[in-house]
PDB file of C-alpha atoms in Angstrom:
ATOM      1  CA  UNK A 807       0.000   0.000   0.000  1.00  0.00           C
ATOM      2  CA  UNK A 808       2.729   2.194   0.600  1.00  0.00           C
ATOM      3  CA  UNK A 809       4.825   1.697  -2.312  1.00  0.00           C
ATOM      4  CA  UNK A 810       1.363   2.450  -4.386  1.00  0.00           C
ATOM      5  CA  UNK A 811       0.980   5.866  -2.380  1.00  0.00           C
ATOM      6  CA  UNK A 812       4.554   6.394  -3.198  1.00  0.00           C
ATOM      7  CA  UNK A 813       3.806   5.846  -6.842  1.00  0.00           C
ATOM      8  CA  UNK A 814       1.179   8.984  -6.696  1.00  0.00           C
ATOM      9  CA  UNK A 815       3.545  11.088  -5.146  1.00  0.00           C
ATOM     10  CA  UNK A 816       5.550  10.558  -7.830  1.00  0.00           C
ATOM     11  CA  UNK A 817       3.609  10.808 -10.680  1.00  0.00           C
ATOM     12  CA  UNK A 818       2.318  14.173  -9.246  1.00  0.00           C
ATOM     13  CA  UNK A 819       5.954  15.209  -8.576  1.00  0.00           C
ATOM     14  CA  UNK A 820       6.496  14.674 -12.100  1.00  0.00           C
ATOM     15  CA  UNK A 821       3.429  16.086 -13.350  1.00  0.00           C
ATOM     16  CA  UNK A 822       3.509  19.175 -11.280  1.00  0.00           C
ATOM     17  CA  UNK A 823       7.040  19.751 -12.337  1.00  0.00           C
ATOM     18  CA  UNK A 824       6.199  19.447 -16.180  1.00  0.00           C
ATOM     19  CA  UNK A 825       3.797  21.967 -15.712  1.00  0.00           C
ATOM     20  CA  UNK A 826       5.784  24.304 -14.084  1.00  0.00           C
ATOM     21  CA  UNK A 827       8.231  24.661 -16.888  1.00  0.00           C
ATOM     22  CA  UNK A 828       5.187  26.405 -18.806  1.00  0.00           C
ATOM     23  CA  UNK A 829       3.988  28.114 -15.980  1.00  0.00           C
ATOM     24  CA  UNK A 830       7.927  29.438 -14.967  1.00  0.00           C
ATOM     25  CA  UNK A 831       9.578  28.493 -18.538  1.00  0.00           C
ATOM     26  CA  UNK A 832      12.609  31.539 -17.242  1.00  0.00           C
ATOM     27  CA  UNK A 833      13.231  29.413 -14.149  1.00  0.00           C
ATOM     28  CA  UNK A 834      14.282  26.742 -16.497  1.00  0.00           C
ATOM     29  CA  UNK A 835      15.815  28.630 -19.189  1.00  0.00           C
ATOM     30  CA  UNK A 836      18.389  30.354 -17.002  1.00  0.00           C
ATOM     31  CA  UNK A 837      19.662  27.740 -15.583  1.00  0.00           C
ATOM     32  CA  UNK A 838      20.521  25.893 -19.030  1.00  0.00           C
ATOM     33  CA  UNK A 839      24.239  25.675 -20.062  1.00  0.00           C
ATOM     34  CA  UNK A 840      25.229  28.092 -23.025  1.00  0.00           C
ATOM     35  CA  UNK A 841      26.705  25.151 -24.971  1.00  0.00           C
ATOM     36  CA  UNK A 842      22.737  23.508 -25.276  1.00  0.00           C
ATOM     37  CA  UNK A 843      21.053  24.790 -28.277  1.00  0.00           C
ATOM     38  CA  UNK A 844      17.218  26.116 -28.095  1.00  0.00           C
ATOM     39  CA  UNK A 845      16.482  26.754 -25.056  1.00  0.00           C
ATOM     40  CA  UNK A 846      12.977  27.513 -24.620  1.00  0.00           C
ATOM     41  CA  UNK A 847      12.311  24.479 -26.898  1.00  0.00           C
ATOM     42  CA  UNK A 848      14.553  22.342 -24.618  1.00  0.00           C
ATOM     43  CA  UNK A 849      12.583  23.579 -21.507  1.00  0.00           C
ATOM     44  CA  UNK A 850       9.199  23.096 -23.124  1.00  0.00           C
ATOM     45  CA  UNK A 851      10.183  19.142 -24.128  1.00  0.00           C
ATOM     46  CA  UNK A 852      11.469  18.531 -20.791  1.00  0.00           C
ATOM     47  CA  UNK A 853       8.190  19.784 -19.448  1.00  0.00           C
ATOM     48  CA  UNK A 854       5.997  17.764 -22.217  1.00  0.00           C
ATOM     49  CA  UNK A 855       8.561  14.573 -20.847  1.00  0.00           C
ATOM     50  CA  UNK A 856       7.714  14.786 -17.360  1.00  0.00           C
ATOM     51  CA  UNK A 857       4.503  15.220 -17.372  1.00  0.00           C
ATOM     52  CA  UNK A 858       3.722  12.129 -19.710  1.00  0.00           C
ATOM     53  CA  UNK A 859       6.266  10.087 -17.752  1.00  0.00           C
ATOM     54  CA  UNK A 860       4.253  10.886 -14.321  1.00  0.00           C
ATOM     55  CA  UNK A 861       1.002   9.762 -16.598  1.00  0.00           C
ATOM     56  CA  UNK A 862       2.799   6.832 -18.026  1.00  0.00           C
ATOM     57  CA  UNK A 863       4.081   5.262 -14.407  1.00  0.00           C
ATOM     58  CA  UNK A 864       0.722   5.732 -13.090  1.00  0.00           C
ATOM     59  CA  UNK A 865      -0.588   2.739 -15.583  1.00  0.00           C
ATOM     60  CA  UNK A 866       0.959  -0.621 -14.882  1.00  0.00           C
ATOM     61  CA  UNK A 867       1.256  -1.874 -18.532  1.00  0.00           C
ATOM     62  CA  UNK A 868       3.830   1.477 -18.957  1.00  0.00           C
ATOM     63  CA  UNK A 869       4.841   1.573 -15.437  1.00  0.00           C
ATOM     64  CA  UNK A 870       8.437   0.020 -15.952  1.00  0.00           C
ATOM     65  CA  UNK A 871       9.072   1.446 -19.340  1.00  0.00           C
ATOM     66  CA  UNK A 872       8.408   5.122 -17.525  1.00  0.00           C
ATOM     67  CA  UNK A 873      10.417   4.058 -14.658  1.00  0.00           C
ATOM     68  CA  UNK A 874      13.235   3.292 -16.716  1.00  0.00           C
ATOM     69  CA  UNK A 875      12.741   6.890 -18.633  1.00  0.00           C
ATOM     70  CA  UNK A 876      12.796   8.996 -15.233  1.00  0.00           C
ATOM     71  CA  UNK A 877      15.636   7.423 -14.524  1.00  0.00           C
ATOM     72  CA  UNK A 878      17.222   8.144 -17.706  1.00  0.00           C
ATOM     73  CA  UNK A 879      15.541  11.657 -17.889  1.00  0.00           C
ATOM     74  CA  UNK A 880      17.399  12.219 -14.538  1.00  0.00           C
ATOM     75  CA  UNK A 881      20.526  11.475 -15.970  1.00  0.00           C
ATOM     76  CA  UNK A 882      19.767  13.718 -18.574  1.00  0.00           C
ATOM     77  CA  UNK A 883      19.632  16.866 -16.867  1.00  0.00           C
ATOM     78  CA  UNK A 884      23.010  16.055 -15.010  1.00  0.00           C
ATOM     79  CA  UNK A 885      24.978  18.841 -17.488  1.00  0.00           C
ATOM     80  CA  UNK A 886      22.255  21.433 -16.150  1.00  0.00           C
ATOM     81  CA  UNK A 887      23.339  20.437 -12.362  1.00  0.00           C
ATOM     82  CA  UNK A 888      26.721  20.336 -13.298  1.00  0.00           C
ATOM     83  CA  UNK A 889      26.648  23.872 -15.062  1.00  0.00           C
ATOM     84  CA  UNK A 890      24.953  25.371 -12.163  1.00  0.00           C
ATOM     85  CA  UNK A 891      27.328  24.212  -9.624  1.00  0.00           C
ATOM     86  CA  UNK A 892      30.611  25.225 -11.891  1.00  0.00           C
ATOM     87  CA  UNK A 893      28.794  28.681 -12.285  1.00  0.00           C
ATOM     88  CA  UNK A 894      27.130  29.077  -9.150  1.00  0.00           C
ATOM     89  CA  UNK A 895      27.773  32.665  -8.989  1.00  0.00           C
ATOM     90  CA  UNK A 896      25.280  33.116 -11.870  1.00  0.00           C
ATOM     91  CA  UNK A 897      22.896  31.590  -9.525  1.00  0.00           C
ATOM     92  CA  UNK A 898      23.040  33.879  -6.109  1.00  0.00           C
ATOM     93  CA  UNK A 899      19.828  32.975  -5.393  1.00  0.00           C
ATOM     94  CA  UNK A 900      20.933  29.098  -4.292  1.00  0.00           C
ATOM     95  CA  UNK A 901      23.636  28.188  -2.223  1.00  0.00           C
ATOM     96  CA  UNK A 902      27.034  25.934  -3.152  1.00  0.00           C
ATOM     97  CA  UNK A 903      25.487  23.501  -0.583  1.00  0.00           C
ATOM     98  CA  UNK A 904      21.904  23.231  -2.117  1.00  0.00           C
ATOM     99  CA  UNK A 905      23.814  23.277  -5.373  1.00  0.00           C
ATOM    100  CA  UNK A 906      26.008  20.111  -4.547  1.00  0.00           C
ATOM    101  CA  UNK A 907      22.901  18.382  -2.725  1.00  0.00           C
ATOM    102  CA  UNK A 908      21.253  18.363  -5.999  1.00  0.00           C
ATOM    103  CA  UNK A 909      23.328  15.422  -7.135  1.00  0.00           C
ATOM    104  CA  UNK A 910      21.975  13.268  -3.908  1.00  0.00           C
ATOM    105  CA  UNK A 911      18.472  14.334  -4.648  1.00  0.00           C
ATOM    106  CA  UNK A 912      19.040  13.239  -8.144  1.00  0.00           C
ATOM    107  CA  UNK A 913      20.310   9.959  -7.367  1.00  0.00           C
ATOM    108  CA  UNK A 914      17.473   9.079  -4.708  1.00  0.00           C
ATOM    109  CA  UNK A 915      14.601  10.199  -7.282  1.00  0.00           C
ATOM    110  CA  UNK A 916      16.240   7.757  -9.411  1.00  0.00           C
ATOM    111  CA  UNK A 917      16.054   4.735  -6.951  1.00  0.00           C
ATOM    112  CA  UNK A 918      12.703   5.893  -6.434  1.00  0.00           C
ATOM    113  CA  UNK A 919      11.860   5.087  -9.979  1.00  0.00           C
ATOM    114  CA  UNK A 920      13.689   2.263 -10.176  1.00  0.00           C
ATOM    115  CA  UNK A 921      11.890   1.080  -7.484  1.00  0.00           C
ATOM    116  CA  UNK A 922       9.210   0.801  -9.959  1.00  0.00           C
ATOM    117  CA  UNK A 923      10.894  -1.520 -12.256  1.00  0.00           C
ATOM    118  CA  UNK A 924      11.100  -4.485 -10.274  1.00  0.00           C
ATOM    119  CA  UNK A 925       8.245  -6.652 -10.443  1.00  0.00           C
ATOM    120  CA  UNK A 926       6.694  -7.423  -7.156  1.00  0.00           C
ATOM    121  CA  UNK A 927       7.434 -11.253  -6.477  1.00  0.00           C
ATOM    122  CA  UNK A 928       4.497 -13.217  -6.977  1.00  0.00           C
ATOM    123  CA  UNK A 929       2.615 -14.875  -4.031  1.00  0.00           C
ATOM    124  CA  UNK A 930       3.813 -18.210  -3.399  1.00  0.00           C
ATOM    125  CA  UNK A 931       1.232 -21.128  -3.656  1.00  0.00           C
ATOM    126  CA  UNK A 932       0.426 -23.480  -0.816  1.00  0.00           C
ATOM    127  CA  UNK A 933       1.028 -27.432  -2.011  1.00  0.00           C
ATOM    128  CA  UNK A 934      -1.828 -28.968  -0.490  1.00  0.00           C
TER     129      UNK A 934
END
């Protein structure tokens, strides 16, 4: 029961997130590296991603595949964590610490996913 409430959470972590990069698309955009190309169209995808992937891991025939994608997703936006912390003085507004605590975070939303791609074992049958 738990690890199905923790599946909700999830899925409206994911959703609520998607929707705040149309709601606050400058939050996003500033904190993309120079180097990555379209900005606003990179911020709008990521949005359109998240919020399907917290539909998609809500339904169990998708639920592994979308697991599988946060977790990849996740690893996606590493260059934005990693530009923010080599530049953090473009970003006053969050500290060094928060900065490097990012990585964690990452890293425990992806075992919460991943959580999600295990099966659950299958009851075991008396032999009467």
């Amino acid at each position: 029961m738990v690890k199905l409430g923790l599946l909700g959470l999830m899925a409206l972590f994911y959703i609520g997130g998607g929707i705040n990069h149309f709601v606050n698309p400058e939050f996003y955009v500033n904190m993309m590296p120079p180097y990555m190309p379209a900005h606003g169209f990179l911020v709008a995808l990521s949005g359109v991603v998240e919020i399907l992937l917290g539909i998609l891991v809500l339904w169990p025939p998708t639920r592994t595949a979308a697991a599988w994608a946060i977790i990849a997703m996740l690893v996606a936006f590493l260059p934005v964590h990693v530009h923010m912390l080599a530049n953090s003085d473009l970003f006053p507004d969050m500290s060094v610490t928060f900065l490097w605590l990012r990585f964690p975070m990452q890293a425990l939303l992806a075992l919460w996913a991943y959580w999600y791609t295990v099966a659950p074992a299958a009851p075991e049958r008396s032999r009467l």
